[in-house]
Amino acid sequence: MGVKKKKALIIGLVVLLIIVFVFSLNVFVMQKFIKTNTYTELEYRGYATQDVSEVKIKHSYLNRILSYDEWIISVEFKKEPGVLFQFTYRDDKIIFQGVTSEPMLDKEEILDYSEKFKNGTLFGE
C-alpha cells in the first residue's frame, strides 16, 4: 500500500470518527433536553417529578430515515409499576402516544389508563 493510500485511509478514518462523535454528542445533548421537556409536560398535566419512577429515552436514526418517530420516550410512575406511558418528541413537542405493559393490558384497561393520564386523574387524587 502506497503512502498516499495510507494517508487517505487515515484521513477517511479521522473524518468518520469525527462524524460519529458529533452524531453521538447530538443524541446525548438532545436526550437531556427531551428529558427536561418530558418532566415539564408531565408537570403541565398535573404530575410531580417525584411521581415518576423512570424516564427512558430511545433514539434511532434509522426510524428517522424510514419516517417513523426518531425519539421514543417511556415514562413509568411509582404508583403504576409495570405500566409505561409512551411519548415521542416531534416538532419541538412531547406528544403522548399511548400505554403499554408486560404482560399486555386489555383494550379497556389501556383506554382507561390513557384517559386518566390525559385528564390528570391517573392517581385518583
Coordinates of N, CA and C in Angstrom, one line a residue:
M1 N 0.9 -1.2 0.0 CA 0.0 0.0 0.0 C 0.9 1.2 0.0
G2 N 0.6 2.2 -0.9 CA 1.4 3.3 -1.0 C 1.2 4.3 0.1
V3 N 2.1 5.3 0.2 CA 2.0 6.3 1.2 C 0.7 7.2 1.1
K4 N 0.4 7.5 -0.2 CA -0.8 8.3 -0.4 C -2.1 7.6 0.0
K5 N -2.1 6.3 -0.3 CA -3.3 5.5 0.1 C -3.4 5.4 1.6
K6 N -2.3 5.3 2.3 CA -2.3 5.2 3.8 C -2.8 6.5 4.4
K7 N -2.3 7.6 3.8 CA -2.8 9.0 4.3 C -4.3 9.2 4.0
A8 N -4.7 8.8 2.8 CA -6.1 8.9 2.5 C -7.0 8.0 3.5
L9 N -6.5 6.8 3.8 CA -7.2 5.9 4.7 C -7.3 6.5 6.1
I10 N -6.2 7.1 6.6 CA -6.1 7.7 7.9 C -7.1 8.9 7.9
I11 N -7.0 9.7 6.9 CA -7.9 10.9 6.9 C -9.3 10.5 6.8
G12 N -9.6 9.5 6.1 CA -11.0 9.0 6.0 C -11.5 8.5 7.4
L13 N -10.6 7.7 8.0 CA -11.0 7.2 9.4 C -11.2 8.3 10.4
V14 N -10.3 9.4 10.3 CA -10.5 10.5 11.2 C -11.8 11.2 11.0
V15 N -12.1 11.5 9.7 CA -13.3 12.1 9.4 C -14.5 11.3 9.9
L16 N -14.5 10.0 9.6 CA -15.6 9.1 10.1 C -15.7 9.2 11.6
L17 N -14.6 9.1 12.3 CA -14.7 9.2 13.8 C -15.2 10.6 14.3
I18 N -14.9 11.6 13.6 CA -15.4 12.9 13.9 C -17.0 13.0 13.7
I19 N -17.4 12.4 12.6 CA -18.8 12.4 12.3 C -19.6 11.6 13.3
V20 N -19.1 10.4 13.7 CA -19.7 9.5 14.7 C -19.7 10.3 16.0
F21 N -18.7 10.9 16.4 CA -18.6 11.7 17.7 C -19.7 12.8 17.7
V22 N -19.8 13.6 16.6 CA -20.7 14.7 16.5 C -22.2 14.1 16.6
F23 N -22.5 13.0 15.9 CA -23.8 12.5 16.0 C -24.1 11.9 17.4
S24 N -23.1 11.3 18.0 CA -23.3 10.8 19.4 C -23.5 11.9 20.4
L25 N -22.7 13.0 20.2 CA -22.9 14.1 21.1 C -24.2 14.8 20.9
N26 N -24.7 14.9 19.7 CA -26.0 15.4 19.4 C -27.1 14.6 20.1
V27 N -27.0 13.3 20.0 CA -28.0 12.4 20.7 C -28.0 12.6 22.2
F28 N -26.8 12.7 22.8 CA -26.6 12.8 24.2 C -27.3 14.2 24.7
V29 N -27.0 15.2 24.0 CA -27.5 16.6 24.3 C -29.0 16.6 24.2
M30 N -29.5 16.0 23.1 CA -30.9 16.0 22.9 C -31.7 15.2 23.9
Q31 N -31.1 14.1 24.3 CA -31.7 13.2 25.4 C -31.9 14.0 26.6
K32 N -30.9 14.8 27.0 CA -31.0 15.6 28.2 C -32.1 16.7 28.0
F33 N -32.2 17.3 26.9 CA -33.2 18.3 26.6 C -34.6 17.7 26.6
I34 N -34.7 16.6 25.9 CA -36.0 15.9 25.9 C -36.5 15.4 27.2
K35 N -35.6 14.9 28.1 CA -35.9 14.5 29.4 C -36.5 15.7 30.2
T36 N -35.8 16.8 30.1 CA -36.3 18.0 30.8 C -37.7 18.4 30.3
N37 N -37.9 18.4 29.0 CA -39.2 18.7 28.4 C -40.2 17.7 28.8
T38 N -39.9 16.5 28.9 CA -40.8 15.4 29.4 C -41.3 15.7 30.8
Y39 N -40.4 16.0 31.7 CA -40.8 16.4 33.0 C -41.7 17.6 33.0
T40 N -41.4 18.6 32.2 CA -42.2 19.8 32.1 C -43.6 19.4 31.6
E41 N -43.7 18.6 30.6 CA -45.0 18.2 30.1 C -45.8 17.4 31.1
L42 N -45.1 16.6 31.9 CA -45.8 15.8 33.0 C -46.3 16.8 34.0
E43 N -45.5 17.8 34.4 CA -46.0 18.7 35.4 C -47.2 19.6 34.9
Y44 N -47.1 19.9 33.6 CA -48.2 20.6 33.0 C -49.5 19.8 33.1
R45 N -49.4 18.5 33.0 CA -50.6 17.6 33.1 C -51.0 17.3 34.5
G46 N -50.2 17.8 35.5 CA -50.6 17.6 36.9 C -49.8 16.5 37.6
Y47 N -48.7 16.0 37.1 CA -47.9 15.0 37.7 C -46.6 15.6 38.2
A48 N -46.2 15.3 39.4 CA -45.0 15.9 40.0 C -43.8 15.0 39.6
T49 N -42.6 15.6 39.7 CA -41.4 14.9 39.4 C -41.2 13.6 40.3
Q50 N -41.6 13.8 41.6 CA -41.5 12.7 42.5 C -42.4 11.5 42.2
D51 N -43.5 11.7 41.4 CA -44.4 10.7 41.0 C -43.7 9.7 40.0
V52 N -42.7 10.2 39.3 CA -42.1 9.4 38.2 C -41.0 8.4 38.8
S53 N -41.1 7.2 38.4 CA -40.1 6.2 38.7 C -39.0 6.2 37.8
E54 N -39.3 6.3 36.5 CA -38.2 6.2 35.5 C -38.7 6.9 34.1
V55 N -37.7 7.5 33.5 CA -38.0 8.1 32.1 C -36.9 7.5 31.3
K56 N -37.3 6.7 30.2 CA -36.3 6.1 29.3 C -36.5 6.8 27.9
I57 N -35.4 7.2 27.3 CA -35.5 7.9 26.0 C -34.6 7.1 25.0
K58 N -35.2 6.7 23.9 CA -34.5 5.9 22.9 C -34.5 6.7 21.6
H59 N -33.4 6.6 20.9 CA -33.3 7.4 19.6 C -32.9 6.4 18.5
S60 N -33.3 6.7 17.3 CA -33.0 5.9 16.2 C -32.9 6.7 14.9
Y61 N -31.7 6.8 14.3 CA -31.6 7.5 13.0 C -32.3 6.7 11.9
L62 N -32.3 5.4 12.1 CA -33.0 4.5 11.1 C -34.5 4.9 11.1
N63 N -35.1 5.0 12.2 CA -36.5 5.4 12.3 C -36.7 6.7 11.6
R64 N -35.8 7.6 11.7 CA -36.0 8.9 11.1 C -35.9 8.8 9.5
I65 N -35.0 7.9 9.1 CA -34.9 7.7 7.6 C -36.1 7.0 7.1
L66 N -36.7 6.1 7.9 CA -37.9 5.4 7.5 C -39.2 6.1 7.8
S67 N -39.1 7.4 8.2 CA -40.3 8.2 8.5 C -41.1 7.8 9.7
Y68 N -40.4 7.1 10.7 CA -41.0 6.8 12.0 C -40.6 7.8 13.0
D69 N -41.0 7.6 14.2 CA -40.6 8.5 15.3 C -39.1 8.3 15.6
E70 N -38.4 9.4 15.6 CA -37.0 9.3 15.9 C -36.7 9.1 17.3
W71 N -37.6 9.7 18.2 CA -37.4 9.6 19.6 C -38.6 8.9 20.3
I72 N -38.3 7.9 21.1 CA -39.3 7.2 21.8 C -39.1 7.4 23.3
I73 N -40.1 7.9 24.0 CA -40.0 8.2 25.4 C -40.9 7.3 26.2
S74 N -40.4 6.6 27.2 CA -41.3 5.8 28.1 C -41.2 6.3 29.5
V75 N -42.3 6.5 30.1 CA -42.4 7.0 31.5 C -43.1 6.0 32.3
E76 N -42.5 5.7 33.5 CA -43.1 4.8 34.4 C -43.3 5.5 35.7
F77 N -44.5 5.5 36.3 CA -44.8 6.1 37.5 C -44.7 5.2 38.7
K78 N -44.3 5.7 39.9 CA -44.1 4.9 41.1 C -45.4 4.2 41.5
K79 N -46.5 4.8 41.3 CA -47.8 4.2 41.7 C -48.4 3.3 40.7
E80 N -47.8 3.2 39.5 CA -48.2 2.3 38.5 C -47.1 1.5 37.9
P81 N -46.4 0.7 38.7 CA -45.2 0.0 38.2 C -45.6 -1.0 37.1
G82 N -44.8 -1.1 36.1 CA -45.0 -2.1 35.0 C -45.9 -1.5 33.9
V83 N -46.5 -0.3 34.1 CA -47.3 0.4 33.1 C -46.4 1.5 32.5
L84 N -46.2 1.5 31.2 CA -45.4 2.5 30.6 C -46.2 3.4 29.8
F85 N -46.0 4.7 30.0 CA -46.7 5.7 29.2 C -45.8 6.2 28.1
Q86 N -46.2 6.0 26.9 CA -45.3 6.2 25.7 C -45.5 7.6 25.1
F87 N -44.4 8.3 24.8 CA -44.4 9.6 24.2 C -43.5 9.6 23.0
T88 N -43.5 10.6 22.2 CA -42.5 10.9 21.2 C -42.2 12.3 21.2
Y89 N -41.0 12.7 20.7 CA -40.6 14.1 20.5 C -40.7 14.4 19.1
R90 N -41.6 15.3 18.7 CA -41.7 15.7 17.3 C -42.1 17.1 17.2
D91 N -41.6 17.9 16.3 CA -41.9 19.3 16.0 C -41.8 20.1 17.3
D92 N -40.7 19.8 18.1 CA -40.4 20.6 19.3 C -41.5 20.4 20.4
K93 N -42.2 19.2 20.4 CA -43.2 18.9 21.3 C -43.1 17.5 21.8
I94 N -43.5 17.3 23.1 CA -43.6 16.0 23.7 C -45.1 15.6 23.4
I95 N -45.3 14.4 22.7 CA -46.6 14.0 22.3 C -46.9 12.7 22.9
F96 N -48.0 12.6 23.6 CA -48.5 11.4 24.2 C -49.0 10.4 23.2
Q97 N -48.5 9.1 23.2 CA -48.9 8.2 22.2 C -49.7 7.0 22.7
G98 N -49.6 6.7 24.0 CA -50.4 5.6 24.5 C -49.8 4.9 25.7
V99 N -50.3 3.7 26.0 CA -49.9 3.0 27.2 C -49.6 1.6 26.8
T100 N -48.5 1.0 27.5 CA -48.2 -0.4 27.2 C -47.7 -1.0 28.5
S101 N -47.6 -2.3 28.6 CA -47.1 -3.0 29.8 C -46.7 -4.4 29.4
E102 N -46.1 -5.1 30.3 CA -45.8 -6.5 30.2 C -46.3 -7.2 31.4
P103 N -47.2 -8.1 31.3 CA -47.9 -8.5 30.1 C -48.9 -7.4 29.7
M104 N -49.3 -7.5 28.4 CA -50.1 -6.5 27.8 C -51.4 -6.4 28.5
L105 N -51.9 -5.2 28.7 CA -53.2 -4.9 29.2 C -54.3 -5.1 28.2
D106 N -55.5 -5.4 28.6 CA -56.5 -5.5 27.6 C -56.9 -4.1 27.1
K107 N -57.7 -4.1 26.1 CA -58.1 -2.8 25.4 C -58.7 -1.8 26.3
E108 N -59.7 -2.3 27.2 CA -60.4 -1.4 28.1 C -59.4 -0.7 29.1
E109 N -58.5 -1.5 29.6 CA -57.5 -1.0 30.6 C -56.6 0.0 29.9
I110 N -56.2 -0.2 28.7 CA -55.3 0.7 28.0 C -56.1 2.0 27.8
L111 N -57.3 2.0 27.4 CA -58.1 3.2 27.2 C -58.3 3.9 28.5
D112 N -58.6 3.1 29.6 CA -58.8 3.7 30.9 C -57.6 4.5 31.4
Y113 N -56.4 3.8 31.3 CA -55.1 4.5 31.7 C -54.9 5.7 30.8
S114 N -55.1 5.6 29.5 CA -54.9 6.7 28.6 C -55.8 7.9 29.0
E115 N -57.0 7.7 29.2 CA -57.9 8.8 29.5 C -57.6 9.4 30.9
K116 N -57.3 8.5 31.9 CA -56.9 9.1 33.2 C -55.7 9.9 33.1
F117 N -54.7 9.4 32.4 CA -53.5 10.2 32.2 C -53.7 11.5 31.6
K118 N -54.5 11.5 30.5 CA -54.8 12.8 29.8 C -55.5 13.8 30.6
N119 N -56.4 13.3 31.5 CA -57.2 14.1 32.3 C -56.5 14.5 33.6
G120 N -55.3 14.0 33.9 CA -54.6 14.3 35.1 C -55.2 13.6 36.3
T121 N -55.9 12.5 36.1 CA -56.6 11.8 37.3 C -56.0 10.4 37.4
L122 N -54.8 10.1 37.0 CA -54.3 8.8 37.0 C -54.2 8.2 38.4
F123 N -53.9 9.1 39.4 CA -53.7 8.6 40.8 C -55.0 8.7 41.6
G124 N -56.1 9.2 41.0 CA -57.3 9.3 41.7 C -57.4 10.3 42.8
E125 N -56.5 11.3 42.7 CA -56.5 12.2 43.9 C -57.4 13.4 43.6

